[in-house]
Amino acid sequence: MRAGAAGASVSSVPQTPPATRTDATHAIPHPEGVSNEEFRAALARLAAGVVLVTAHEPPLSATGPRGEDAGMTATAFMSVSLDPPLVLVSVRNGSRMDDLLAEQPLWAASLLSENQRHVAGRFAMKGRISDRLLFEDIPYRRGEVSGALLIEGSLAVLECRTEQRIEAGDHTLVIGRVLTAEMPSAEGGPLMYFKGRYRQLGS
């Protein structure tokens, strides 16, 4: 999978030799393609819905510590197929969610509403506190199929089972079969992410 213009491969775009690039902001640190800064700036113009991905890590033993719940804010989330019903989420390699989903095939996705910006921000923080504390004052229920937390007030909640994992650069694409789908809240619009900020439709 390549990050390039639709209908054209990256190799079809003429490349300027790195030696002729004098602007540090346009330096290309990769053998081929745009710089990290160029890539981020361009993709920041792509508006995306915001999803909270959750999963439950079961206890190691019946007598050991109780299992833990984990959450991750995601904007790289999309529908893949109708038959069978599949969705995809991109998770950063080496993250807690990546490690958990490598072992736990069941997970959930809560499609956040415009008034749940605080939920998205909380689970996107770097160096954050324990996820158990982050969930404390957020209304949720536990999915009957996945065991993962489903955020109340979301526009929709999906319970999924991993069908495939595809390594793609510094992320892993997790494709999940949707096992249940509910729409707990019919009010309000979606929470969006655009140009590095959470936004509402029309803002």
Short mmCIF file of C-alpha atoms in Angstrom, two decimals:
data_model
loop_
_atom_site.label_atom_id
_atom_site.label_comp_id
_atom_site.label_asym_id
_atom_site.label_seq_id
_atom_site.Cartn_x
_atom_site.Cartn_y
_atom_site.Cartn_z
CA MET A 1 0.00 0.00 0.00
CA ARG A 2 1.50 3.32 -1.05
CA ALA A 3 0.85 6.87 -0.03
CA GLY A 4 0.51 8.53 -3.42
CA ALA A 5 -1.93 10.40 -5.61
CA ALA A 6 -5.00 8.44 -6.59
CA GLY A 7 -4.46 6.62 -9.85
CA ALA A 8 -0.69 7.19 -9.89
CA SER A 9 2.13 5.33 -8.24
CA VAL A 10 4.80 7.17 -6.33
CA SER A 11 7.40 6.11 -8.89
CA SER A 12 5.54 7.98 -11.66
CA VAL A 13 6.18 11.36 -9.97
CA PRO A 14 9.45 13.01 -11.06
CA GLN A 15 11.84 13.23 -8.14
CA THR A 16 14.14 16.20 -7.53
CA PRO A 17 17.63 15.02 -6.51
CA PRO A 18 18.11 15.62 -2.77
CA ALA A 19 21.30 17.56 -3.46
CA THR A 20 19.33 20.34 -5.18
CA ARG A 21 16.95 20.79 -2.24
CA THR A 22 18.23 23.64 -0.05
CA ASP A 23 15.13 24.32 2.06
CA ALA A 24 15.36 22.26 5.25
CA THR A 25 11.58 21.96 5.47
CA HIS A 26 11.57 20.11 2.14
CA ALA A 27 14.45 17.75 2.89
CA ILE A 28 13.62 14.18 1.94
CA PRO A 29 14.78 11.75 4.63
CA HIS A 30 13.56 8.74 2.63
CA PRO A 31 15.08 7.14 -0.49
CA GLU A 32 11.92 8.06 -2.39
CA GLY A 33 8.90 10.23 -1.66
CA VAL A 34 7.99 13.34 0.28
CA SER A 35 9.45 14.47 3.59
CA ASN A 36 7.68 13.81 6.89
CA GLU A 37 6.71 17.48 7.10
CA GLU A 38 5.25 17.57 3.59
CA PHE A 39 3.32 14.36 4.20
CA ARG A 40 1.84 15.58 7.50
CA ALA A 41 0.91 18.98 6.07
CA ALA A 42 -0.86 17.46 3.06
CA LEU A 43 -2.78 14.79 4.97
CA ALA A 44 -3.84 17.31 7.63
CA ARG A 45 -6.17 18.65 4.93
CA LEU A 46 -8.07 15.37 4.88
CA ALA A 47 -11.00 15.62 7.31
CA ALA A 48 -11.62 12.44 9.27
CA GLY A 49 -14.14 11.11 11.74
CA VAL A 50 -12.90 10.33 15.23
CA VAL A 51 -13.27 6.89 16.81
CA LEU A 52 -12.35 5.48 20.21
CA VAL A 53 -11.03 1.94 19.79
CA THR A 54 -11.25 -0.17 22.94
CA ALA A 55 -10.24 -3.67 23.93
CA HIS A 56 -10.18 -5.72 27.13
CA GLU A 57 -7.05 -7.49 28.28
CA PRO A 58 -8.23 -10.55 30.22
CA PRO A 59 -6.55 -11.52 33.52
CA LEU A 60 -3.56 -13.81 33.25
CA SER A 61 -5.09 -16.21 35.77
CA ALA A 62 -8.28 -16.70 37.74
CA THR A 63 -6.50 -15.73 40.96
CA GLY A 64 -4.34 -12.94 39.54
CA PRO A 65 -5.03 -9.21 39.03
CA ARG A 66 -8.22 -8.31 37.18
CA GLY A 67 -8.09 -7.64 33.47
CA GLU A 68 -7.40 -4.17 32.09
CA ASP A 69 -9.34 -2.04 29.61
CA ALA A 70 -7.46 -0.02 26.99
CA GLY A 71 -8.55 2.81 24.72
CA MET A 72 -7.02 4.58 21.72
CA THR A 73 -8.25 7.59 19.76
CA ALA A 74 -8.15 6.88 16.03
CA THR A 75 -8.79 8.97 12.94
CA ALA A 76 -7.48 6.35 10.49
CA PHE A 77 -10.65 4.25 10.57
CA MET A 78 -12.78 3.22 7.63
CA SER A 79 -15.33 0.84 6.20
CA VAL A 80 -13.73 -1.85 4.02
CA SER A 81 -16.46 -4.24 2.91
CA LEU A 82 -20.22 -4.77 3.14
CA ASP A 83 -20.19 -8.53 2.52
CA PRO A 84 -18.68 -9.55 4.83
CA PRO A 85 -18.95 -6.44 7.03
CA LEU A 86 -15.35 -5.31 7.58
CA VAL A 87 -13.73 -2.20 9.02
CA LEU A 88 -10.10 -1.14 9.28
CA VAL A 89 -8.15 0.77 11.90
CA SER A 90 -4.49 1.77 11.74
CA VAL A 91 -2.50 1.40 14.98
CA ARG A 92 1.05 2.54 15.66
CA ASN A 93 3.57 -0.29 15.90
CA GLY A 94 4.73 -0.91 19.46
CA SER A 95 1.83 0.97 21.04
CA ARG A 96 -0.16 -0.60 23.84
CA MET A 97 -3.15 -1.09 21.55
CA ASP A 98 -0.97 -2.73 18.91
CA ASP A 99 0.44 -5.15 21.47
CA LEU A 100 -3.02 -5.87 22.89
CA LEU A 101 -4.70 -6.45 19.52
CA ALA A 102 -1.88 -8.78 18.52
CA GLU A 103 -3.09 -11.09 21.33
CA GLN A 104 -6.76 -10.13 21.73
CA PRO A 105 -8.85 -10.63 18.55
CA LEU A 106 -11.97 -8.97 19.99
CA TRP A 107 -12.28 -5.17 20.14
CA ALA A 108 -14.75 -2.35 19.70
CA ALA A 109 -15.05 1.05 18.06
CA SER A 110 -17.20 3.92 19.35
CA LEU A 111 -17.87 6.55 16.67
CA LEU A 112 -17.67 9.74 18.72
CA SER A 113 -20.18 12.56 18.55
CA GLU A 114 -19.32 16.25 18.38
CA ASN A 115 -19.80 16.69 22.14
CA GLN A 116 -17.27 13.97 23.01
CA ARG A 117 -14.15 15.98 22.20
CA HIS A 118 -12.91 15.45 25.77
CA VAL A 119 -13.00 11.68 25.26
CA ALA A 120 -10.93 11.89 22.08
CA GLY A 121 -8.39 14.25 23.64
CA ARG A 122 -8.01 12.17 26.76
CA PHE A 123 -7.08 8.98 24.93
CA ALA A 124 -4.78 10.77 22.47
CA MET A 125 -2.50 12.19 25.19
CA LYS A 126 1.15 11.20 25.24
CA GLY A 127 2.51 9.92 28.53
CA ARG A 128 -1.01 9.63 29.90
CA ILE A 129 -2.03 8.01 33.15
CA SER A 130 -3.55 4.55 33.48
CA ASP A 131 -6.44 3.90 31.10
CA ARG A 132 -8.43 2.63 34.09
CA LEU A 133 -8.43 6.15 35.55
CA LEU A 134 -9.27 7.72 32.18
CA PHE A 135 -12.42 5.64 31.89
CA GLU A 136 -13.64 6.43 35.42
CA ASP A 137 -15.95 9.38 34.67
CA ILE A 138 -16.94 8.38 31.12
CA PRO A 139 -20.34 6.65 30.77
CA TYR A 140 -19.90 3.27 29.14
CA ARG A 141 -21.14 -0.28 29.07
CA ARG A 142 -19.31 -3.48 28.32
CA GLY A 143 -19.95 -5.18 25.00
CA GLU A 144 -21.55 -8.58 25.36
CA VAL A 145 -19.59 -10.08 22.47
CA SER A 146 -16.18 -8.37 22.70
CA GLY A 147 -15.99 -7.54 26.40
CA ALA A 148 -14.64 -4.13 25.32
CA LEU A 149 -16.03 -0.86 26.64
CA LEU A 150 -18.66 0.89 24.49
CA ILE A 151 -18.88 4.65 25.04
CA GLU A 152 -22.39 5.90 25.81
CA GLY A 153 -23.54 8.84 23.70
CA SER A 154 -21.53 7.78 20.67
CA LEU A 155 -23.21 7.97 17.28
CA ALA A 156 -22.60 4.25 16.75
CA VAL A 157 -20.75 1.42 18.46
CA LEU A 158 -19.28 -1.61 16.70
CA GLU A 159 -17.95 -4.85 18.16
CA CYS A 160 -15.34 -6.50 15.98
CA ARG A 161 -13.14 -9.57 15.61
CA THR A 162 -9.77 -9.25 13.89
CA GLU A 163 -9.68 -11.00 10.52
CA GLN A 164 -6.30 -9.78 9.27
CA ARG A 165 -3.28 -7.73 10.33
CA ILE A 166 -1.15 -6.01 7.69
CA GLU A 167 2.13 -4.29 8.53
CA ALA A 168 2.42 -0.96 6.70
CA GLY A 169 5.46 1.13 7.53
CA ASP A 170 5.39 2.23 11.16
CA HIS A 171 1.73 1.17 11.58
CA THR A 172 -0.30 -2.03 11.42
CA LEU A 173 -3.64 -2.12 9.62
CA VAL A 174 -6.11 -4.17 11.65
CA ILE A 175 -9.08 -5.41 9.64
CA GLY A 176 -12.00 -6.53 11.76
CA ARG A 177 -15.27 -8.27 11.03
CA VAL A 178 -18.16 -6.33 12.56
CA LEU A 179 -20.08 -8.66 14.88
CA THR A 180 -22.57 -6.15 16.30
CA ALA A 181 -23.57 -2.61 15.35
CA GLU A 182 -25.76 -0.27 17.39
CA MET A 183 -26.72 3.41 17.19
CA PRO A 184 -27.14 4.51 20.83
CA SER A 185 -27.40 8.22 20.04
CA ALA A 186 -29.34 9.78 17.15
CA GLU A 187 -28.65 13.37 18.17
CA GLY A 188 -25.79 15.64 17.16
CA GLY A 189 -23.17 15.39 14.45
CA PRO A 190 -19.86 13.56 14.26
CA LEU A 191 -16.62 14.66 15.86
CA MET A 192 -14.16 15.53 13.09
CA TYR A 193 -10.38 16.00 12.94
CA PHE A 194 -9.03 18.56 10.47
CA LYS A 195 -5.78 20.55 10.31
CA GLY A 196 -4.64 19.20 13.66
CA ARG A 197 -7.81 20.12 15.57
CA TYR A 198 -11.05 18.48 16.65
CA ARG A 199 -13.98 20.15 14.92
CA GLN A 200 -17.71 19.95 14.31
CA LEU A 201 -19.29 19.84 10.86
CA GLY A 202 -19.39 23.35 9.46
CA SER A 203 -16.79 24.73 11.88
#
